[in-house]
């Protein structure tokens, strides 16, 4: 019996739970409950994904092992971290989520069946998930380093705007090259991966430590968009909706955080060269 | 033109609609957030973005039991995303606990 429609219906329930949780999180009196509701939604979504019909070998031992390892590390580090170190912890967690999207993109490139049309939605979503995930990973690590002092606050690259724009153009060019090849060229994929990782660093390093919370919020939104990209690879609704909810609300939150500091987002991202010193 | 039509089958259009409507929902949903809640909300939303773990689960479930490259990439992916999920919700909970205690003292 094909019960994939029932699975989709259950995913819909967990999406509703996510939305209620996120809404709760934005009001002071319901924030704590909202967080727990959102966690419940996540638990539901994960359990559903374990039971959804799939065609492979399932490999449940690998999944359970990885979940125990990750969950254990996450729980202990969340309990141990000092209250003052919370923002950098969030940044680190966020980067790891981005890393997951990136790894999915890489693995799915390897899994493309021979003879796949490169000019296709599947290749485009792979590129997208890998790029966004990689930027979120290295960007979050730089933000983490700047907040915890292991990277000097004024550590920056020469002519950062030029480097940023050149990297972005390079990323677009490599993506176009990958998609116009007759078949998959992994060398180009790895070049794109490397440049994306570099772009994350180049994007965050010029920004001063005082503005890091805004940047973390923006990168958080980026990770959400990366989760959406990975969701598009699998046509999985909960990932698409959960990811874009974070992506969209994250951008609004980022703008609100800038307003609270009487700055504009553009001002934080571009106009602060030398301003934080 | 043919290329564009190749991209836009029914399934893609359905996902695209979902994407557009959900991003509007995401922008509306949080409304006016008081400054004190900025960091916890960011942290909670960050935990939700760990939903990407489901992708890594699907990746491993679809793999052959002998495809060790995919299995290892998926294993790392699940572990990292689970740190994001579990750590994210736990940290948010701690932040909001602190918030509650402060209110009581006042």
CSV table of C-alpha atoms in Angstrom, one decimal:
chain,number,residue,atom,x,y,z
A,1,UNK,CA,0.0,0.0,0.0
A,2,UNK,CA,1.3,3.4,-0.9
A,3,UNK,CA,0.8,5.6,2.2
A,4,UNK,CA,2.8,8.6,1.0
A,5,UNK,CA,-0.3,10.8,1.1
A,6,UNK,CA,-0.8,10.0,4.7
A,7,UNK,CA,2.9,10.9,5.3
A,8,UNK,CA,2.3,14.3,3.5
A,9,UNK,CA,-0.8,14.9,5.7
A,10,UNK,CA,1.2,14.2,8.9
A,11,UNK,CA,4.0,16.6,7.6
A,12,UNK,CA,1.2,19.2,7.2
A,13,UNK,CA,0.3,18.8,10.8
A,14,UNK,CA,4.0,19.3,11.9
A,15,UNK,CA,4.1,22.4,9.7
A,16,UNK,CA,1.1,23.8,11.6
A,17,UNK,CA,2.9,23.0,14.8
A,18,UNK,CA,6.0,24.9,13.6
A,19,UNK,CA,4.0,27.9,12.7
A,20,UNK,CA,2.2,28.0,16.1
A,21,UNK,CA,5.6,27.7,17.8
A,22,UNK,CA,7.2,30.4,15.8
A,23,UNK,CA,4.2,32.7,16.4
A,24,UNK,CA,4.5,32.0,20.2
A,25,UNK,CA,8.2,32.7,20.2
A,26,UNK,CA,7.5,36.3,19.0
A,27,UNK,CA,5.4,37.3,22.1
A,28,UNK,CA,6.9,37.6,25.6
A,29,UNK,CA,4.2,35.8,27.5
A,30,UNK,CA,4.1,32.8,25.1
A,31,UNK,CA,7.8,32.7,24.1
A,32,UNK,CA,8.8,29.8,26.3
A,33,UNK,CA,5.9,27.6,25.3
A,34,UNK,CA,6.4,28.6,21.7
A,35,UNK,CA,9.9,27.2,21.8
A,36,UNK,CA,8.7,23.9,23.2
A,37,UNK,CA,5.9,23.7,20.6
A,38,UNK,CA,8.4,24.3,17.8
A,39,UNK,CA,10.6,21.6,19.3
A,40,UNK,CA,7.6,19.2,19.4
A,41,UNK,CA,7.0,20.0,15.7
A,42,UNK,CA,10.6,19.2,14.9
A,43,UNK,CA,10.4,15.9,16.8
A,44,UNK,CA,7.2,15.0,14.9
A,45,UNK,CA,8.8,15.9,11.5
A,46,UNK,CA,11.9,13.8,12.2
A,47,UNK,CA,9.8,10.7,13.3
A,48,UNK,CA,7.6,11.0,10.2
A,49,UNK,CA,10.7,11.2,7.9
A,50,UNK,CA,11.9,7.9,9.5
A,51,UNK,CA,8.7,6.1,8.5
A,52,UNK,CA,8.0,7.7,5.1
A,53,UNK,CA,8.2,5.1,2.3
A,54,UNK,CA,11.7,5.2,0.6
A,55,UNK,CA,13.3,3.1,-2.0
A,56,UNK,CA,16.8,2.5,-0.6
A,57,UNK,CA,18.3,0.3,2.1
A,58,UNK,CA,17.1,2.5,4.9
A,59,UNK,CA,20.4,2.1,6.9
A,60,UNK,CA,18.6,2.9,10.2
A,61,UNK,CA,21.7,2.1,12.3
A,62,UNK,CA,23.6,4.9,10.6
A,63,UNK,CA,20.8,7.3,11.1
A,64,UNK,CA,20.2,6.5,14.8
A,65,UNK,CA,23.9,6.6,15.5
A,66,UNK,CA,24.3,10.0,13.9
A,67,UNK,CA,21.2,11.3,15.7
A,68,UNK,CA,22.6,10.2,19.1
A,69,UNK,CA,26.0,11.6,18.5
A,70,UNK,CA,24.6,15.0,17.3
A,71,UNK,CA,21.9,15.2,19.8
A,72,UNK,CA,24.3,14.4,22.7
A,73,UNK,CA,26.8,17.0,21.6
A,74,UNK,CA,24.1,19.6,21.1
A,75,UNK,CA,22.5,19.0,24.5
A,76,UNK,CA,25.8,19.1,26.4
A,77,UNK,CA,27.1,22.2,24.7
A,78,UNK,CA,23.8,24.0,25.2
A,79,UNK,CA,23.8,23.1,28.9
A,80,UNK,CA,27.4,24.0,29.5
A,81,UNK,CA,27.6,27.3,27.6
A,82,UNK,CA,27.8,30.5,29.7
A,83,UNK,CA,24.9,32.9,29.4
A,84,UNK,CA,27.1,35.6,28.0
A,85,UNK,CA,28.3,33.2,25.3
A,86,UNK,CA,24.9,32.5,23.9
A,87,UNK,CA,25.0,34.5,20.6
A,88,UNK,CA,28.3,32.9,19.5
A,89,UNK,CA,26.8,29.5,20.4
A,90,UNK,CA,23.8,30.2,18.2
A,91,UNK,CA,26.1,31.2,15.4
A,92,UNK,CA,28.1,28.0,15.7
A,93,UNK,CA,24.9,25.9,15.7
A,94,UNK,CA,23.6,27.8,12.7
A,95,UNK,CA,26.8,27.1,10.7
A,96,UNK,CA,26.4,23.4,11.4
A,97,UNK,CA,22.9,23.4,9.9
A,98,UNK,CA,24.3,25.1,6.9
A,99,UNK,CA,27.0,22.5,6.7
A,100,UNK,CA,24.3,19.8,6.5
A,101,UNK,CA,22.7,21.5,3.5
A,102,UNK,CA,26.1,21.8,1.9
A,103,UNK,CA,26.8,18.0,2.4
A,104,UNK,CA,23.4,17.1,1.0
A,105,UNK,CA,24.2,19.1,-2.1
A,106,UNK,CA,27.6,17.5,-2.5
A,107,UNK,CA,26.2,13.9,-2.0
A,108,UNK,CA,23.4,14.5,-4.4
A,109,UNK,CA,25.8,15.6,-7.1
A,110,UNK,CA,27.4,12.2,-6.7
A,111,UNK,CA,24.0,10.5,-6.8
A,112,UNK,CA,22.9,12.1,-10.1
A,113,UNK,CA,22.1,9.2,-12.5
A,114,UNK,CA,24.5,8.9,-15.5
A,115,UNK,CA,23.1,10.9,-18.4
A,116,UNK,CA,21.3,13.5,-16.3
A,117,UNK,CA,20.5,16.6,-18.3
A,118,UNK,CA,22.8,19.2,-16.7
A,119,UNK,CA,20.4,22.1,-17.6
A,120,UNK,CA,17.7,20.9,-15.2
A,121,UNK,CA,16.0,21.8,-12.0
A,122,UNK,CA,17.7,19.0,-10.2
A,123,UNK,CA,21.2,20.3,-10.9
A,124,UNK,CA,20.1,23.9,-10.2
A,125,UNK,CA,18.7,23.0,-6.7
A,126,UNK,CA,21.9,21.0,-5.9
A,127,UNK,CA,24.1,24.0,-6.8
A,128,UNK,CA,21.8,26.2,-4.7
A,129,UNK,CA,21.8,24.0,-1.6
A,130,UNK,CA,25.5,23.5,-1.7
A,131,UNK,CA,26.3,27.2,-2.3
A,132,UNK,CA,23.9,28.6,0.4
A,133,UNK,CA,25.0,25.9,2.9
A,134,UNK,CA,28.7,26.6,2.4
A,135,UNK,CA,28.2,30.4,2.8
A,136,UNK,CA,26.3,29.9,6.0
A,137,UNK,CA,28.9,27.5,7.3
A,138,UNK,CA,32.0,29.6,6.9
A,139,UNK,CA,30.2,32.9,7.5
A,140,UNK,CA,28.8,31.6,10.8
A,141,UNK,CA,32.3,30.3,11.8
A,142,UNK,CA,33.8,33.8,11.2
A,143,UNK,CA,31.0,35.4,13.2
A,144,UNK,CA,31.6,32.8,16.0
A,145,UNK,CA,35.3,33.6,15.9
A,146,UNK,CA,34.8,37.3,16.1
A,147,UNK,CA,32.5,37.1,19.0
A,148,UNK,CA,34.6,34.7,21.1
A,149,UNK,CA,37.7,36.7,20.4
A,150,UNK,CA,39.7,34.0,18.5
A,151,UNK,CA,39.5,36.2,15.4
A,152,UNK,CA,40.6,39.8,15.8
A,153,UNK,CA,37.7,42.2,15.4
A,154,UNK,CA,39.5,44.3,12.8
A,155,UNK,CA,40.7,41.2,10.9
A,156,UNK,CA,39.7,41.9,7.3
A,157,UNK,CA,40.7,41.3,3.7
A,158,UNK,CA,42.1,43.9,1.5
A,159,UNK,CA,39.5,45.6,-0.7
A,160,UNK,CA,36.7,43.5,0.7
A,161,UNK,CA,33.9,44.9,-1.6
A,162,UNK,CA,36.0,44.1,-4.7
A,163,UNK,CA,36.7,40.5,-3.4
A,164,UNK,CA,33.0,40.0,-2.6
A,165,UNK,CA,31.7,41.1,-5.9
A,166,UNK,CA,34.4,39.1,-7.8
A,167,UNK,CA,33.6,36.0,-5.8
A,168,UNK,CA,29.9,36.3,-6.5
A,169,UNK,CA,30.5,36.7,-10.2
A,170,UNK,CA,32.8,33.7,-10.1
A,171,UNK,CA,30.1,31.7,-8.3
A,172,UNK,CA,27.5,32.6,-10.9
A,173,UNK,CA,30.0,31.8,-13.8
A,174,UNK,CA,30.9,28.4,-12.3
A,175,UNK,CA,27.2,27.6,-11.9
A,176,UNK,CA,26.5,28.4,-15.5
A,177,UNK,CA,29.5,26.4,-16.6
A,178,UNK,CA,28.3,23.3,-14.6
A,179,UNK,CA,24.9,23.5,-16.1
A,180,UNK,CA,26.1,24.0,-19.7
A,181,UNK,CA,28.4,21.0,-19.7
A,182,UNK,CA,27.3,17.9,-21.6
A,183,UNK,CA,27.7,15.8,-18.4
A,184,UNK,CA,28.6,16.3,-14.7
A,185,UNK,CA,32.0,17.8,-14.2
A,186,UNK,CA,32.9,17.2,-10.5
A,187,UNK,CA,36.1,19.4,-10.8
A,188,UNK,CA,33.8,22.4,-11.5
A,189,UNK,CA,31.5,21.4,-8.6
A,190,UNK,CA,34.5,21.3,-6.2
A,191,UNK,CA,35.7,24.7,-7.5
A,192,UNK,CA,32.2,26.1,-6.9
A,193,UNK,CA,32.2,24.6,-3.4
A,194,UNK,CA,35.6,26.1,-2.6
A,195,UNK,CA,34.6,29.5,-3.9
A,196,UNK,CA,31.3,29.4,-1.9
A,197,UNK,CA,33.2,28.6,1.3
A,198,UNK,CA,35.5,31.5,0.6
A,199,UNK,CA,32.7,33.8,-0.1
A,200,UNK,CA,31.2,33.2,3.3
A,201,UNK,CA,34.5,34.3,4.9
A,202,UNK,CA,34.8,37.3,2.6
A,203,UNK,CA,31.3,38.4,3.3
A,204,UNK,CA,31.5,38.4,7.1
A,205,UNK,CA,35.1,39.5,7.8
A,206,UNK,CA,34.6,43.2,6.9
A,207,UNK,CA,31.8,43.5,9.5
A,208,UNK,CA,32.7,44.7,13.0
A,209,UNK,CA,32.1,42.6,16.1
A,210,UNK,CA,29.4,45.0,17.4
A,211,UNK,CA,27.3,44.2,14.4
A,212,UNK,CA,27.7,40.5,14.7
A,213,UNK,CA,24.2,39.8,16.2
A,214,UNK,CA,22.6,41.3,13.0
A,215,UNK,CA,24.9,39.2,10.9
A,216,UNK,CA,24.1,36.0,12.8
A,217,UNK,CA,20.4,36.7,12.3
A,218,UNK,CA,21.0,37.2,8.6
A,219,UNK,CA,23.1,34.0,8.4
A,220,UNK,CA,20.3,32.2,10.3
A,221,UNK,CA,17.9,33.3,7.5
A,222,UNK,CA,20.5,32.0,4.9
A,223,UNK,CA,20.6,28.6,6.6
A,224,UNK,CA,16.8,28.5,6.4
A,225,UNK,CA,17.0,29.2,2.7
A,226,UNK,CA,19.6,26.4,2.4
A,227,UNK,CA,17.2,24.0,4.1
A,228,UNK,CA,14.6,25.1,1.5
A,229,UNK,CA,17.1,24.3,-1.2
A,230,UNK,CA,17.7,20.9,0.2
A,231,UNK,CA,13.9,20.4,0.5
A,232,UNK,CA,13.5,21.2,-3.2
A,233,UNK,CA,16.1,18.5,-4.1
A,234,UNK,CA,13.8,15.9,-2.4
A,235,UNK,CA,10.5,17.6,-3.1
A,236,UNK,CA,9.9,17.5,0.6
A,237,UNK,CA,7.3,20.0,1.9
A,238,UNK,CA,8.3,20.2,5.5
A,239,UNK,CA,11.8,21.2,4.6
A,240,UNK,CA,10.7,23.7,2.0
A,241,UNK,CA,8.1,25.4,4.3
A,242,UNK,CA,10.1,25.1,7.5
A,243,UNK,CA,13.2,26.5,5.8
A,244,UNK,CA,11.5,29.4,4.1
A,245,UNK,CA,9.6,30.3,7.2
A,246,UNK,CA,13.0,30.8,8.9
A,247,UNK,CA,14.4,32.4,5.8
A,248,UNK,CA,11.6,35.0,5.6
A,249,UNK,CA,11.1,35.7,9.3
A,250,UNK,CA,14.8,35.8,9.7
A,251,UNK,CA,15.1,38.7,7.2
A,252,UNK,CA,12.3,40.6,8.9
A,253,UNK,CA,14.0,40.0,12.3
A,254,UNK,CA,17.4,41.1,10.9
A,255,UNK,CA,15.8,44.4,9.7
A,256,UNK,CA,14.1,44.9,13.1
A,257,UNK,CA,17.5,44.3,14.9
A,258,UNK,CA,19.1,47.0,12.7
A,259,UNK,CA,16.2,49.4,13.5
A,260,UNK,CA,16.8,48.8,17.2
A,261,UNK,CA,20.3,50.0,16.7
A,262,UNK,CA,19.2,52.9,14.5
A,263,UNK,CA,21.0,51.5,11.5
A,264,UNK,CA,20.0,50.2,8.1
A,265,UNK,CA,20.9,46.7,7.0
A,266,UNK,CA,22.8,48.1,4.0
A,267,UNK,CA,24.7,50.3,6.4
A,268,UNK,CA,25.7,47.3,8.5
A,269,UNK,CA,26.7,45.2,5.6
A,270,UNK,CA,28.5,47.7,3.4
A,271,UNK,CA,28.9,51.1,5.0
A,272,UNK,CA,30.7,50.2,8.1
A,273,UNK,CA,34.2,49.8,6.8
A,274,UNK,CA,36.4,51.2,9.5
A,275,UNK,CA,33.4,52.4,11.4
A,276,UNK,CA,33.6,49.9,14.2
A,277,UNK,CA,37.2,50.7,15.2
B,1,UNK,CA,11.8,28.5,-24.4
B,2,UNK,CA,11.9,24.7,-24.4
B,3,UNK,CA,14.5,24.8,-21.7
B,4,UNK,CA,12.2,27.0,-19.5
B,5,UNK,CA,9.3,24.6,-20.1
B,6,UNK,CA,11.6,21.8,-19.1
B,7,UNK,CA,12.0,23.5,-15.7
B,8,UNK,CA,8.3,24.2,-15.1
B,9,UNK,CA,6.5,20.9,-14.8
B,10,UNK,CA,3.4,20.6,-12.6
B,11,UNK,CA,5.4,19.5,-9.6
B,12,UNK,CA,7.8,22.4,-9.8
B,13,UNK,CA,5.0,24.9,-10.1
B,14,UNK,CA,3.3,23.4,-7.0
B,15,UNK,CA,6.5,23.7,-5.0
B,16,UNK,CA,7.1,27.2,-6.3
B,17,UNK,CA,3.6,28.3,-5.2
B,18,UNK,CA,4.3,26.7,-1.8
B,19,UNK,CA,7.6,28.6,-1.6
B,20,UNK,CA,6.1,32.0,-2.4
B,21,UNK,CA,3.1,31.7,-0.1
B,22,UNK,CA,5.2,30.4,2.8
B,23,UNK,CA,7.7,33.2,2.5
B,24,UNK,CA,4.8,35.7,2.8
B,25,UNK,CA,3.6,33.8,5.8
B,26,UNK,CA,7.1,33.9,7.3
B,27,UNK,CA,7.3,37.6,6.9
B,28,UNK,CA,3.9,38.2,8.5
B,29,UNK,CA,4.1,35.7,11.3
B,30,UNK,CA,6.5,37.3,13.7
B,31,UNK,CA,4.9,40.7,13.7
B,32,UNK,CA,6.1,43.2,16.3
B,33,UNK,CA,8.8,41.6,18.4
B,34,UNK,CA,10.0,43.5,21.5
B,35,UNK,CA,13.8,44.0,21.6
B,36,UNK,CA,14.3,41.6,24.5
B,37,UNK,CA,13.0,38.8,22.4
B,38,UNK,CA,15.2,39.4,19.4
B,39,UNK,CA,18.0,37.0,20.5
B,40,UNK,CA,15.7,34.2,21.7
B,41,UNK,CA,13.6,34.4,18.5
B,42,UNK,CA,16.7,34.3,16.4
B,43,UNK,CA,17.9,31.3,18.4
B,44,UNK,CA,14.5,29.4,18.2
B,45,UNK,CA,14.2,30.1,14.4
B,46,UNK,CA,17.8,28.8,14.1
B,47,UNK,CA,16.8,25.6,15.7
B,48,UNK,CA,13.9,25.3,13.2
B,49,UNK,CA,16.3,25.7,10.3
B,50,UNK,CA,17.8,22.5,11.5
B,51,UNK,CA,14.8,20.9,9.7
B,52,UNK,CA,17.5,20.3,7.0
B,53,UNK,CA,18.3,17.1,9.1
B,54,UNK,CA,15.4,15.5,7.3
B,55,UNK,CA,17.2,15.9,4.0
B,56,UNK,CA,20.2,14.0,5.4
B,57,UNK,CA,17.9,11.3,6.7
B,58,UNK,CA,16.3,10.9,3.3
B,59,UNK,CA,19.8,10.8,1.7
B,60,UNK,CA,20.9,7.9,4.0
B,61,UNK,CA,17.6,6.0,3.7
B,62,UNK,CA,17.8,6.1,-0.1
B,63,UNK,CA,21.4,5.0,-0.2
B,64,UNK,CA,22.7,1.4,-0.8
B,65,UNK,CA,24.0,-0.3,2.3
B,66,UNK,CA,27.4,-0.5,0.6
B,67,UNK,CA,27.6,3.1,-0.7
B,68,UNK,CA,29.9,4.3,2.1
B,69,UNK,CA,30.7,7.7,0.6
B,70,UNK,CA,27.0,8.7,0.8
B,71,UNK,CA,26.5,7.0,4.2
B,72,UNK,CA,29.5,8.9,5.7
B,73,UNK,CA,28.4,12.3,4.2
B,74,UNK,CA,24.9,11.6,5.4
B,75,UNK,CA,26.1,10.6,8.9
B,76,UNK,CA,28.1,13.8,9.3
B,77,UNK,CA,25.1,15.8,7.9
B,78,UNK,CA,22.7,14.3,10.4
B,79,UNK,CA,25.1,14.7,13.3
B,80,UNK,CA,25.8,18.3,12.5
B,81,UNK,CA,22.1,19.2,11.9
B,82,UNK,CA,21.1,17.4,15.1
B,83,UNK,CA,23.6,19.6,17.1
B,84,UNK,CA,21.8,22.6,15.5
B,85,UNK,CA,18.3,21.2,16.4
B,86,UNK,CA,18.8,19.9,19.9
B,87,UNK,CA,21.4,22.6,20.9
B,88,UNK,CA,19.3,25.3,19.3
B,89,UNK,CA,16.1,24.5,21.2
B,90,UNK,CA,17.9,23.8,24.5
B,91,UNK,CA,19.8,27.1,24.3
B,92,UNK,CA,16.6,29.0,23.5
B,93,UNK,CA,14.9,27.4,26.4
B,94,UNK,CA,17.7,28.5,28.7
B,95,UNK,CA,17.5,32.1,27.5
B,96,UNK,CA,13.8,32.2,28.0
B,97,UNK,CA,14.2,30.7,31.5
B,98,UNK,CA,16.5,33.5,32.4
B,99,UNK,CA,13.9,36.0,31.1
B,100,UNK,CA,11.2,34.5,33.3
B,101,UNK,CA,13.4,34.7,36.5
B,102,UNK,CA,14.2,38.3,35.8
B,103,UNK,CA,10.5,39.1,35.5
B,104,UNK,CA,9.8,37.5,38.8
B,105,UNK,CA,12.4,39.5,40.7
B,106,UNK,CA,11.0,42.8,39.5
